[in-house]
mmCIF file of C-alpha atoms and ligand atoms in Angstrom:
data_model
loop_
_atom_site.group_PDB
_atom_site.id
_atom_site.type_symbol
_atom_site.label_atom_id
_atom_site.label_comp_id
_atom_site.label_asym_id
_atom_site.label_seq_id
_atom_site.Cartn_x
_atom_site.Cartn_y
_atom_site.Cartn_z
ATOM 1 C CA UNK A 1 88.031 170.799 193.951
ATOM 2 C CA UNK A 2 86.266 173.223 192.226
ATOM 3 C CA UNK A 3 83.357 172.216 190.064
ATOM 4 C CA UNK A 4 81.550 173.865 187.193
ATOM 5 C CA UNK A 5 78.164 173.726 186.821
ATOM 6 C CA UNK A 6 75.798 174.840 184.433
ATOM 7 C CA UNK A 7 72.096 175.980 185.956
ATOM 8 C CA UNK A 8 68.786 175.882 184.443
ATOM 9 C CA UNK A 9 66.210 177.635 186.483
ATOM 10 C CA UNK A 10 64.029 177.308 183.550
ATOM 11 C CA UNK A 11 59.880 178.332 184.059
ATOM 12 C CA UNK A 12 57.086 178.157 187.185
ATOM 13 C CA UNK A 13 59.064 177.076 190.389
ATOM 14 C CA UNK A 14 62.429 176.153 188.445
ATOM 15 C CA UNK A 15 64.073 179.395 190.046
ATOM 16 C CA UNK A 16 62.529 179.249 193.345
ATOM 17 C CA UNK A 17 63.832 175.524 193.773
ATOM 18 C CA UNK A 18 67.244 175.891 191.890
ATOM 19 C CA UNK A 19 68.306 178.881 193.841
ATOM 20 C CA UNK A 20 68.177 176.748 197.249
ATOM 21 C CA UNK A 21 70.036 173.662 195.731
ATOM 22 C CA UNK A 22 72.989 176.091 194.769
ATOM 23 C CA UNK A 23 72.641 177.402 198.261
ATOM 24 C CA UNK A 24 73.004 173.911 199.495
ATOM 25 C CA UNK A 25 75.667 173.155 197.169
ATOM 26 C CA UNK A 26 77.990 175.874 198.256
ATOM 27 C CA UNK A 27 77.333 175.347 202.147
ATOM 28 C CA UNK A 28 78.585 171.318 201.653
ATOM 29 C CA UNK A 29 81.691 172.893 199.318
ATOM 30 C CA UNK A 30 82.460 175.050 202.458
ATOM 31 C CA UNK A 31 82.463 172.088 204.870
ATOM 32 C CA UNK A 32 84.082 169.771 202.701
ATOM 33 C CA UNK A 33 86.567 172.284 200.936
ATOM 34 C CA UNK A 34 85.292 172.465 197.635
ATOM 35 C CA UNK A 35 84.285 175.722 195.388
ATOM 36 C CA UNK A 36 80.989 175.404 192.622
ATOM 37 C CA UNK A 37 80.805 178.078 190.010
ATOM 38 C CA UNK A 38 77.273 178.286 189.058
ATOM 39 C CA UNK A 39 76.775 179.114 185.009
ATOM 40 C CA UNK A 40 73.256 180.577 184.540
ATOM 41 C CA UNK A 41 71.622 179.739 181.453
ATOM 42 C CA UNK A 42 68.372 179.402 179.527
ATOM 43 C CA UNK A 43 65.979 176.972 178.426
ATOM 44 C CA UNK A 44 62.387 176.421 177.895
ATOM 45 C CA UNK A 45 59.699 178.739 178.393
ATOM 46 C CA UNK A 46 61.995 181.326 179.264
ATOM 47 C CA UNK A 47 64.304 180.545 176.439
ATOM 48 C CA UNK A 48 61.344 181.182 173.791
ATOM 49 C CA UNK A 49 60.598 184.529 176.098
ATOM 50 C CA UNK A 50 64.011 185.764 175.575
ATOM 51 C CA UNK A 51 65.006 184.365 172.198
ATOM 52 C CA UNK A 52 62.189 182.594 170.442
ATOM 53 C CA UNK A 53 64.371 179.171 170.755
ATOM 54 C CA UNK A 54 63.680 176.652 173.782
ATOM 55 C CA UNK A 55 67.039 175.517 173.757
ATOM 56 C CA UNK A 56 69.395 178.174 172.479
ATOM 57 C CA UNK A 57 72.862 177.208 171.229
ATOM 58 C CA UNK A 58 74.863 178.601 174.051
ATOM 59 C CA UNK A 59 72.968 176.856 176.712
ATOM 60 C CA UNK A 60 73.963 173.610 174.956
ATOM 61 C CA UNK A 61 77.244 174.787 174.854
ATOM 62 C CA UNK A 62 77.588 175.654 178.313
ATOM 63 C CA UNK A 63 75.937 172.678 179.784
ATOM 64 C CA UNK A 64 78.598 170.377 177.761
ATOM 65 C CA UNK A 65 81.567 172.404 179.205
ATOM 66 C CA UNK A 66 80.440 171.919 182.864
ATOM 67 C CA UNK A 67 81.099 169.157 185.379
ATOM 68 C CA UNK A 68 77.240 168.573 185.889
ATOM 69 C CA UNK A 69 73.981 170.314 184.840
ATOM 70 C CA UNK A 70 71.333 171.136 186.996
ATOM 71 C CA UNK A 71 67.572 172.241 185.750
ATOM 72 C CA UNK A 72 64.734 173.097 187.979
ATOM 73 C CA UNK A 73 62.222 172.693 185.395
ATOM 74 C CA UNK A 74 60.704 173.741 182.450
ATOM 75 C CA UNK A 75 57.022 174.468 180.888
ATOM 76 C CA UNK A 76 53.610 176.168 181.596
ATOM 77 C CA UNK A 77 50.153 177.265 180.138
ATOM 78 C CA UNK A 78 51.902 180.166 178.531
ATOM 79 C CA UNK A 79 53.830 178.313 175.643
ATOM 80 C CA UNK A 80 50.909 175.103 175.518
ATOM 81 C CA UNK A 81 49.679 175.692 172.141
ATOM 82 C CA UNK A 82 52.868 176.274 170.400
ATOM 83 C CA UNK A 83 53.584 173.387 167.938
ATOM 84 C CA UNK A 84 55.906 170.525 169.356
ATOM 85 C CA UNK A 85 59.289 171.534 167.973
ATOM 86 C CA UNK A 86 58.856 175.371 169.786
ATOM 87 C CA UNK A 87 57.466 173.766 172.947
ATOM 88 C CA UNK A 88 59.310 174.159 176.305
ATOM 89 C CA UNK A 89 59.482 170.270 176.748
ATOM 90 C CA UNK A 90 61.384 170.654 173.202
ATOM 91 C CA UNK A 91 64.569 172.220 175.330
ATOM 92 C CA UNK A 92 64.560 169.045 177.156
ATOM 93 C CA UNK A 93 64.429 166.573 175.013
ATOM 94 C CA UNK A 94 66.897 168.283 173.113
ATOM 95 C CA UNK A 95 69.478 168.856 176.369
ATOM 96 C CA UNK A 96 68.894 164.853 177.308
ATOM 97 C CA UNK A 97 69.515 163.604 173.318
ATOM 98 C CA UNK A 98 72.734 166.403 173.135
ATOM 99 C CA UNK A 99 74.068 165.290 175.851
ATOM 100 C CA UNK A 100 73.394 161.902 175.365
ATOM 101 C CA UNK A 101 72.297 161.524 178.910
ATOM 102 C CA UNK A 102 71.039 157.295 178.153
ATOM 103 C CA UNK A 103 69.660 156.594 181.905
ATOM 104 C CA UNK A 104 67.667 158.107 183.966
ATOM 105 C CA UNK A 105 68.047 156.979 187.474
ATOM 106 C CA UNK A 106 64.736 157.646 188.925
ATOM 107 C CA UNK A 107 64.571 156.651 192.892
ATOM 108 C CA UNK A 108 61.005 156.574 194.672
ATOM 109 C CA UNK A 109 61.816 156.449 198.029
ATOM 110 C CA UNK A 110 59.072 156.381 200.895
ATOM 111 C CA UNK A 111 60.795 158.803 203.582
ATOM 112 C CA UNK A 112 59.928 157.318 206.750
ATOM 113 C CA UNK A 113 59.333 161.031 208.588
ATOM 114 C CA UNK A 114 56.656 161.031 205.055
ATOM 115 C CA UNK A 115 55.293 157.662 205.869
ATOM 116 C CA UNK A 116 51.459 159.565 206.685
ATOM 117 C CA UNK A 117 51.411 160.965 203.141
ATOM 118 C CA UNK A 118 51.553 157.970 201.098
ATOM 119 C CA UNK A 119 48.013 157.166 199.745
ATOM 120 C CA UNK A 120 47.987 153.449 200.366
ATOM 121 C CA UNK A 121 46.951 151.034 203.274
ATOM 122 C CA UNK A 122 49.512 151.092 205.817
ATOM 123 C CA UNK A 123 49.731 147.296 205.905
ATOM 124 C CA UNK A 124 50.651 147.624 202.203
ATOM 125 C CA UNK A 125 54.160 149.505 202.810
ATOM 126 C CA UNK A 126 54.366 148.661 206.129
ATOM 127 C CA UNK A 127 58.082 147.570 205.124
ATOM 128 C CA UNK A 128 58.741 151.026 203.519
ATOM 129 C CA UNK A 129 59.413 151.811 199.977
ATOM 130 C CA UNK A 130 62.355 152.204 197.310
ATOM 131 C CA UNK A 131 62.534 151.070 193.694
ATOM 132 C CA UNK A 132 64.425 152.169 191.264
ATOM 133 C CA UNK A 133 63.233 153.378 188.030
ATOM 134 C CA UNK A 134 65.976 152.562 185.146
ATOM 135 C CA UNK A 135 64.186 154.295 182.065
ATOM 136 C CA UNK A 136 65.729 154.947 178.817
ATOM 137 C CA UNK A 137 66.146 158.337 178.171
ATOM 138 C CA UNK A 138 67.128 158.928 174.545
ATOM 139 C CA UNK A 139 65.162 156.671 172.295
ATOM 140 C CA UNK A 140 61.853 155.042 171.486
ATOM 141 C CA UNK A 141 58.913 156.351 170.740
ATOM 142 C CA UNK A 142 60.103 160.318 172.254
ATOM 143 C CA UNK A 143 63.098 160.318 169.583
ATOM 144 C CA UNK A 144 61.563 157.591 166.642
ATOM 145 C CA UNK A 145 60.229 158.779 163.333
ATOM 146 C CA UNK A 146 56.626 160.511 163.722
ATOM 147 C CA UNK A 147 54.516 162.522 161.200
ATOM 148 C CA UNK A 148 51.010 163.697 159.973
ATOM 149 C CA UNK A 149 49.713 162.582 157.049
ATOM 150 C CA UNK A 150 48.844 165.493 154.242
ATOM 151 C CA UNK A 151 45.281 165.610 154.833
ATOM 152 C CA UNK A 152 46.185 165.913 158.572
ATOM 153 C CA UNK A 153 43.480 163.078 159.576
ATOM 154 C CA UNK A 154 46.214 160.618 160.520
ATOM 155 C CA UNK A 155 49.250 160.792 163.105
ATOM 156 C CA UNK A 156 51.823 158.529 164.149
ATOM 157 C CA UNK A 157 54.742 158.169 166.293
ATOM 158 C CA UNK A 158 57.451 155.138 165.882
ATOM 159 C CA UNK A 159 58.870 153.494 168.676
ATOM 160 C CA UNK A 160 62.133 151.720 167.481
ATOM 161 C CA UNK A 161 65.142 150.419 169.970
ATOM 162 C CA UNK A 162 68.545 148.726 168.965
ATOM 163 C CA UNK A 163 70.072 146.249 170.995
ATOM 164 C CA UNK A 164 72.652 148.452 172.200
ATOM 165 C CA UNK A 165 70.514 151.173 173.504
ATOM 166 C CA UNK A 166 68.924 148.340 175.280
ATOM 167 C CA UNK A 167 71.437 147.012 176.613
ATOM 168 C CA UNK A 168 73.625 150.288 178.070
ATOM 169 C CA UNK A 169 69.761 150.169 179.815
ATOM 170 C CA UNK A 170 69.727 146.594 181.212
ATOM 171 C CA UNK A 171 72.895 146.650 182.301
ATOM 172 C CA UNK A 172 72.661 149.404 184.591
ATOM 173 C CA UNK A 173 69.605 147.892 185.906
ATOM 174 C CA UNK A 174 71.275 144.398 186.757
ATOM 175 C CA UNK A 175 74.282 146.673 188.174
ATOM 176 C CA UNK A 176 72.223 148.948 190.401
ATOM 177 C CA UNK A 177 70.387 145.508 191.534
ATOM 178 C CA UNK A 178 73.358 144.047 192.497
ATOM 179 C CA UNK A 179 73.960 147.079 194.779
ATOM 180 C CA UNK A 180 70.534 146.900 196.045
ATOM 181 C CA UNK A 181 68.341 144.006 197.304
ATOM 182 C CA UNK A 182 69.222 141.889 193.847
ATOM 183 C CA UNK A 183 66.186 142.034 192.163
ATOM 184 C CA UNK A 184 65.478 143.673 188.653
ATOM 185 C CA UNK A 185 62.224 143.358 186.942
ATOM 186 C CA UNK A 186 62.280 144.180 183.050
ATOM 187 C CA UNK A 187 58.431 146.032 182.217
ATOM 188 C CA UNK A 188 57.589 146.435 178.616
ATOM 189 C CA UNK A 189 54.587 145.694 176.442
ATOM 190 C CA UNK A 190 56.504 141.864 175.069
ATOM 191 C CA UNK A 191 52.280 140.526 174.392
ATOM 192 C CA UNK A 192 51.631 143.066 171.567
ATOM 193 C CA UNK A 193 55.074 144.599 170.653
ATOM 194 C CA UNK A 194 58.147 143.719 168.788
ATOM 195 C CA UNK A 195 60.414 146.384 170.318
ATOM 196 C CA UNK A 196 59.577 144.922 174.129
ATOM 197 C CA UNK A 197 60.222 141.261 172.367
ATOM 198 C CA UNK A 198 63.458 142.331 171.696
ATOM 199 C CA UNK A 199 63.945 144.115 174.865
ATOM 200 C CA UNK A 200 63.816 140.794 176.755
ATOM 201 C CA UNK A 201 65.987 138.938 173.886
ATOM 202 C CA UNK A 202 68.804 141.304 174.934
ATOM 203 C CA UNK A 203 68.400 140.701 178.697
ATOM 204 C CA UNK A 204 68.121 136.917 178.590
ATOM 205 C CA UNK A 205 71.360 137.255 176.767
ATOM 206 C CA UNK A 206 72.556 139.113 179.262
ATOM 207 C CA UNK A 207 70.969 137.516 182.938
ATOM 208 C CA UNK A 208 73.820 134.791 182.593
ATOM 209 C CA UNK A 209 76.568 137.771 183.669
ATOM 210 C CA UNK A 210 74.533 138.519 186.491
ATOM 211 C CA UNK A 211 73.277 134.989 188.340
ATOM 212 C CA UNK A 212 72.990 136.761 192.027
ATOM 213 C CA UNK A 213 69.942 138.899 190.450
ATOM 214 C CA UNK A 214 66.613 137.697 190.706
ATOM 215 C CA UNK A 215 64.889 138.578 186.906
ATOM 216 C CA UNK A 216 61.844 139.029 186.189
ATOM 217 C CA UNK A 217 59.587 140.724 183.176
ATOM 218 C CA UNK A 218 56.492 141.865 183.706
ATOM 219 C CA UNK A 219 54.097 143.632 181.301
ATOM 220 C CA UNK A 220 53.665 147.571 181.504
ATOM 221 C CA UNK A 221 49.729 147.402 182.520
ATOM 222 C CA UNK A 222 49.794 144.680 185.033
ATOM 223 C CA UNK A 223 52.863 146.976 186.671
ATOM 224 C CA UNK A 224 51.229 149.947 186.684
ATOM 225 C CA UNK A 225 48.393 147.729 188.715
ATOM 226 C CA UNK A 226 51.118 145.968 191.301
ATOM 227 C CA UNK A 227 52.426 149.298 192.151
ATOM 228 C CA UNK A 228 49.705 149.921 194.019
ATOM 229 C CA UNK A 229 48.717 146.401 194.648
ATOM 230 C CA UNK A 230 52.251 145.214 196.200
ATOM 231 C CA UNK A 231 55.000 147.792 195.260
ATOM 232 C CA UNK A 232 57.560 146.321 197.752
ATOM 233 C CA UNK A 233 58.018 143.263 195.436
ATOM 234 C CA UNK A 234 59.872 145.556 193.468
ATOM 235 C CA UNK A 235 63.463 146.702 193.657
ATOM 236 C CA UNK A 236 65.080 147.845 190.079
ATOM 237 C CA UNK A 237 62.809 148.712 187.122
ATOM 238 C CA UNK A 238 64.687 149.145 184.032
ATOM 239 C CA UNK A 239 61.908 150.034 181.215
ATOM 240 C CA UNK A 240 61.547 152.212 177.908
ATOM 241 C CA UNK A 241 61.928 156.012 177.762
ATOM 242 C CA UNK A 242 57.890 156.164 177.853
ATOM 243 C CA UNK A 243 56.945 153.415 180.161
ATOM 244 C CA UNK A 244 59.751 155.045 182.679
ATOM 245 C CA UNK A 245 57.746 158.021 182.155
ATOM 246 C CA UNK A 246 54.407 156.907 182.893
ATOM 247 C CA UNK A 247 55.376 154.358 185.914
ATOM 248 C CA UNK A 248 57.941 157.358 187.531
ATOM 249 C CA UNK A 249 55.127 159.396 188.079
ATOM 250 C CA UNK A 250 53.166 156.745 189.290
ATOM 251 C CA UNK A 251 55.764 155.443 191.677
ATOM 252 C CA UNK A 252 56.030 158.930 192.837
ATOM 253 C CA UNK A 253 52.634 159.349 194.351
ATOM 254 C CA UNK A 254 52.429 156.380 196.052
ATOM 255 C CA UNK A 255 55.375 157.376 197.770
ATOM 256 C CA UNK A 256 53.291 160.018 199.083
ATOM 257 C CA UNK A 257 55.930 162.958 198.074
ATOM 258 C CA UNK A 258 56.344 163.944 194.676
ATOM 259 C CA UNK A 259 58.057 167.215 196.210
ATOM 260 C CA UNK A 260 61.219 164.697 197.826
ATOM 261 C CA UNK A 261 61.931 162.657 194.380
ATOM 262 C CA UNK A 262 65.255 163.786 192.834
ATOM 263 C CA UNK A 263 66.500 162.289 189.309
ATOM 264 C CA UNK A 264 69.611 161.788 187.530
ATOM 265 C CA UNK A 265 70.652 161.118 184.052
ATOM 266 C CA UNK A 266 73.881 160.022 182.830
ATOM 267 C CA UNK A 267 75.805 159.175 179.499
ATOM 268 C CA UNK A 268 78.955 157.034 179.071
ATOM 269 C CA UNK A 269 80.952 160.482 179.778
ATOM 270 C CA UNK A 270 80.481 164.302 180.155
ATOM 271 C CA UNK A 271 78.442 165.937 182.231
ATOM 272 C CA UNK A 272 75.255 164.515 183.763
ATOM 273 C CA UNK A 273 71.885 166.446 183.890
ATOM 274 C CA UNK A 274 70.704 166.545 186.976
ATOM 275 C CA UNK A 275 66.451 167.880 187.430
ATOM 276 C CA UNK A 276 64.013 167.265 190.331
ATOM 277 C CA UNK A 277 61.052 164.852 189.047
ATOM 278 C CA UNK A 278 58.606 167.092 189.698
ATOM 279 C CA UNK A 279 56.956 169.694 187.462
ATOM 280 C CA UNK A 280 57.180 173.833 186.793
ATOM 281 C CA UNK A 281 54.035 174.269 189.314
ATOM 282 C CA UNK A 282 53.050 177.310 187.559
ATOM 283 C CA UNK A 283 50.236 178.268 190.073
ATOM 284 C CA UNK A 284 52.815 178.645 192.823
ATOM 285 C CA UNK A 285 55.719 179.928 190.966
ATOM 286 C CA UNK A 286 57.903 182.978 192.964
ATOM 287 C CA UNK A 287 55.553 182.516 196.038
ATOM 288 C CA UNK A 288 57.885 181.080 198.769
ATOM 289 C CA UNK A 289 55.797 177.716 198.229
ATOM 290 C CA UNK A 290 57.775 174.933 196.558
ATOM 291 C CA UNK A 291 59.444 172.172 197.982
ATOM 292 C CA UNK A 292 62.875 172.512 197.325
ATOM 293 C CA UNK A 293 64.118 169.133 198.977
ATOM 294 C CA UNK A 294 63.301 167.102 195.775
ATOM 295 C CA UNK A 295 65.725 169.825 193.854
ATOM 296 C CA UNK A 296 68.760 169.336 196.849
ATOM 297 C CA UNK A 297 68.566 165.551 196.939
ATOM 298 C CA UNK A 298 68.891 165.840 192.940
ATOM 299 C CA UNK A 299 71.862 167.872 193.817
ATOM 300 C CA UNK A 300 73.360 164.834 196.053
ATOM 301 C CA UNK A 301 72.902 162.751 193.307
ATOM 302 C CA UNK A 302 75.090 165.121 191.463
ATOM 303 C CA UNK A 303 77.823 165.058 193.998
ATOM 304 C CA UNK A 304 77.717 161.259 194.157
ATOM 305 C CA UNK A 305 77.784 160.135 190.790
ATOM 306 C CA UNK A 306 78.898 163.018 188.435
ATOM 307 C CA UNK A 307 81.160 164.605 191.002
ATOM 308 C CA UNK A 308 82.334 161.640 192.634
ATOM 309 C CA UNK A 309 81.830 162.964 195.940
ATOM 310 C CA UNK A 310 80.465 160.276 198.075
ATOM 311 C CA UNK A 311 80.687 161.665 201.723
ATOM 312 C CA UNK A 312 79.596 164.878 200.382
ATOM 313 C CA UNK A 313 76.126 162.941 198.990
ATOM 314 C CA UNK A 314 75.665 161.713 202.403
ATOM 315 C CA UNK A 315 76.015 165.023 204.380
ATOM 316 C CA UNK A 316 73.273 166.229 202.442
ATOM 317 C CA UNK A 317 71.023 163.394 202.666
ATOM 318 C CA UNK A 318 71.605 162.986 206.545
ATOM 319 C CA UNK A 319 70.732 167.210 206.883
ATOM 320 C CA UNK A 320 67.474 166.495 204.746
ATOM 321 C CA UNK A 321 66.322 163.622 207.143
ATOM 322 C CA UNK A 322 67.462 165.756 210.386
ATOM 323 C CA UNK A 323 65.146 168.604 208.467
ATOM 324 C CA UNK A 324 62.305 166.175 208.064
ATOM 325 C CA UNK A 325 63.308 164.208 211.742
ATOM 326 C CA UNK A 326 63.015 167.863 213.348
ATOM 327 C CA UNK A 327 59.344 168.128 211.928
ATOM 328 C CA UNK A 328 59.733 170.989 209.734
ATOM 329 C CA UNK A 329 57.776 170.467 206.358
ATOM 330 C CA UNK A 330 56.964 172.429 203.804
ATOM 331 C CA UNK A 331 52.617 172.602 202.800
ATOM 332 C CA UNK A 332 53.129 170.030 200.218
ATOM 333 C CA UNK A 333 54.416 167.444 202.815
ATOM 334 C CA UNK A 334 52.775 168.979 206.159
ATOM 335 C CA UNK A 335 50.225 166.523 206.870
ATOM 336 C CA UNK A 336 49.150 167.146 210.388
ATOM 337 C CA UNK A 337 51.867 169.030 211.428
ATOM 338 C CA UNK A 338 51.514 171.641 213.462
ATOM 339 C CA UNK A 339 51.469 175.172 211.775
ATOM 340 C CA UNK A 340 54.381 176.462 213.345
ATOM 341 C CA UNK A 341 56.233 173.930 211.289
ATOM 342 C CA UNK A 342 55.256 174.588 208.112
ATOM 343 C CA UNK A 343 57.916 176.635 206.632
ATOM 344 C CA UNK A 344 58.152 178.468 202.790
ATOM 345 C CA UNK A 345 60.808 177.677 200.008
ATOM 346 C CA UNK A 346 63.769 180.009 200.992
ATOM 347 C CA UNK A 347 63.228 178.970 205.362
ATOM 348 C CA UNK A 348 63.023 174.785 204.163
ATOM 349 C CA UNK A 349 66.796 175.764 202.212
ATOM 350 C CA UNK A 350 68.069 177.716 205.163
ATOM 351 C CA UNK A 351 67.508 174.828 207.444
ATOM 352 C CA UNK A 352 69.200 172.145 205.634
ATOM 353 C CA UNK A 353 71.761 174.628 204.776
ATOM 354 C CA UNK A 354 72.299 174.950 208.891
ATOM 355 C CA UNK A 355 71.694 171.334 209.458
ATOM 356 C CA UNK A 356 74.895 171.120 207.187
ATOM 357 C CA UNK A 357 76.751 173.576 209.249
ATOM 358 C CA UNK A 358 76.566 171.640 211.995
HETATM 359 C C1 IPM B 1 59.621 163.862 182.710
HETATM 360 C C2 IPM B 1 58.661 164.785 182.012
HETATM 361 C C3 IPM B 1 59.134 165.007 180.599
HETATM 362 C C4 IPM B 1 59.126 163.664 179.903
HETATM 363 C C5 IPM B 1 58.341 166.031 179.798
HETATM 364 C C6 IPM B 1 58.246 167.359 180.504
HETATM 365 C C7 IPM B 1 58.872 166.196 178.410
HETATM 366 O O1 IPM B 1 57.371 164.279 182.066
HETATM 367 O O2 IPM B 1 60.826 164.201 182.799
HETATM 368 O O3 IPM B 1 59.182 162.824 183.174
HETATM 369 O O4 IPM B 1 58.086 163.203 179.391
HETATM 370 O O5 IPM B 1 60.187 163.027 179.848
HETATM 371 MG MG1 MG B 2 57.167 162.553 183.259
#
């Protein structure tokens, strides 16, 4: 096969990282006979830079005509006090509502090599860690009506669902449980808000198609506490575009390695968009620094659920943990390893790249 698809370096590490994914892309394409034709294009900070628009027509246009898109990142200091519509983050919001990219699959996975770098008790993940994070991608309160009033004094932002965007939402979260250990907790605000109320409306009418998952709800606050309390009790999370965003994050540090957590999110059809979960890390952009292992398991998403290529997911996954399993790290993961194993952006792609060659 060969696949199309559209890359967006985008600002701070977003080249450094992207560069290595491709690289990793192209060495499982030569073991598993496939060709990738990487389409460079713009967005965000370096979108404004070059044409004053964060997301520029033609990137749109060539992310929709690929097989998948990949984006390392976009944002930084340089374009913070532009107003909201010229922002970076504007380019991303944009590509996710254009390509009406609904779910964001958003896996926090405790690697066990990693298991020293999570912040909590060791009796408290002593059985390891993995939830998924279903969030919403394209609605609520990030898309919903919001405004100033004229005297500027007041501002407000709407958050407003439908059942079907709640339900394209639910029911990937009962499907992924049902693949998983059968267990999908609903989190949303139901005490105070009427959008959450109907949130759990939808999946009670929905929990009856599903009776081998175990369903629970449980209110945003008290599970931004129990990830830290007991976050094994949890498997699937399927939650609102901003709740995803606040409880990914969260989920990612207690994992212990924001720098290993890739995303992916996916429509109905066309291309998915594929980005690391991580930030643009402006302070250690073009200095051989980043992790790029969060970036190439983001791309083995990609290959297994845009590009349908299963074995090809694996392969990189397995030359990741042999990476890790052989001790090499990169300073955001080293821990106490030794310094001869602490290795820079480019070396970190080179040795998954050989893992794969081998
Ligand atoms: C994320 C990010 C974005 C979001 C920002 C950069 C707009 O935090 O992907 O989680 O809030 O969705
Ligand atoms: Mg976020």
């Amino acid at each position: 096969m060969d696949f199309k698809i559209a890359t967006i370096p985008g600002d701070g590490i977003g080249p450094d990282i992207v560069r290595e994914g491709c690289r990793v892309l192209e060495a499982v394409g030569k073991k598993f006979g496939h060709s990738f034709t990487f389409t460079e294009t713009l967005a965000g900070g370096a979108a404004i830079d070059a044409t004053g628009n964060p997301l520029p027509a033609e990137t749109l246009d060539v992310c929709k005509k690929s097989d998948s898109v990949l984006l390392g990142a976009v944002g930084g200091p340089k374009w913070d006090n532009l107003p909201g519509s010229k922002r970076p983050e504007a380019a991303l919001l944009g590509l996710r509502g254009e390509m009406k990219v609904y779910a964001n699959l958003r896996p926090a996975l405790m690697f066990k090599q990693l298991a020293s770098a999570c912040p909590l008790k060791a009796e408290i993940v002593e059985d390891g860690l993995d939830i998924l994070i279903v969030r919403e991608l394209t609605g609520g309160i990030y898309f919903g009506e919001r405004g100033r009033s004229e005297d500027g004094t007041t501002a407000w932002d709407t958050e407003k669902y439908s059942r079907d965007e709640i339900s394209r939402i639910v029911k990937i979260g009962f499907e992924s449980a049902m693949k998983r250990k059968k267990r999908l907790c609903v989190v949303d605000k139901a005490n105070i808000l009427e959008s959450s109320r109907l949130w759990r409306e939808v999946t009670e009418s929905m929990k009856g198609n599903y009776p081998a998952v175990e369903l629970s709800y449980m209110y945003v606050d008290n599970a931004a506490m129990q990830l830290v309390r007991n976050p094994g009790q949890f498997d699937v999370i399927a939650t609102s575009n901003m709740f995803g965003d606040i409880l990914s994050d969260e989920a990612s540090q207690v994992t212990g390695s924001i720098g290993m957590l890739a995303s992916a999110s996916l429509g109905d059809s066309g291309p998915g968009l594929y980005e690391p979960i991580h930030g643009s890390a402006p302070d250690i952009a073009g200095k051989d620094l980043a992790n790029p292992l969060a970036t190439i398991l983001t791309c083995a998403m990609m290959l297994r659920y845009s590009l349908k290529a299963e074995r090809e997911a694996v392969a990189v996954e397995a030359a990741v943990a042999a990476v890790l399993d052989a001790g090499w790290r990169t300073g955001d993961i080293a821990g106490d390893a030794s310094r001869d194993k602490i290795v820079g952006t480019k070396k970190m792609g080179d040795l998954v790249v050989q893992a794969l060659e081998q």
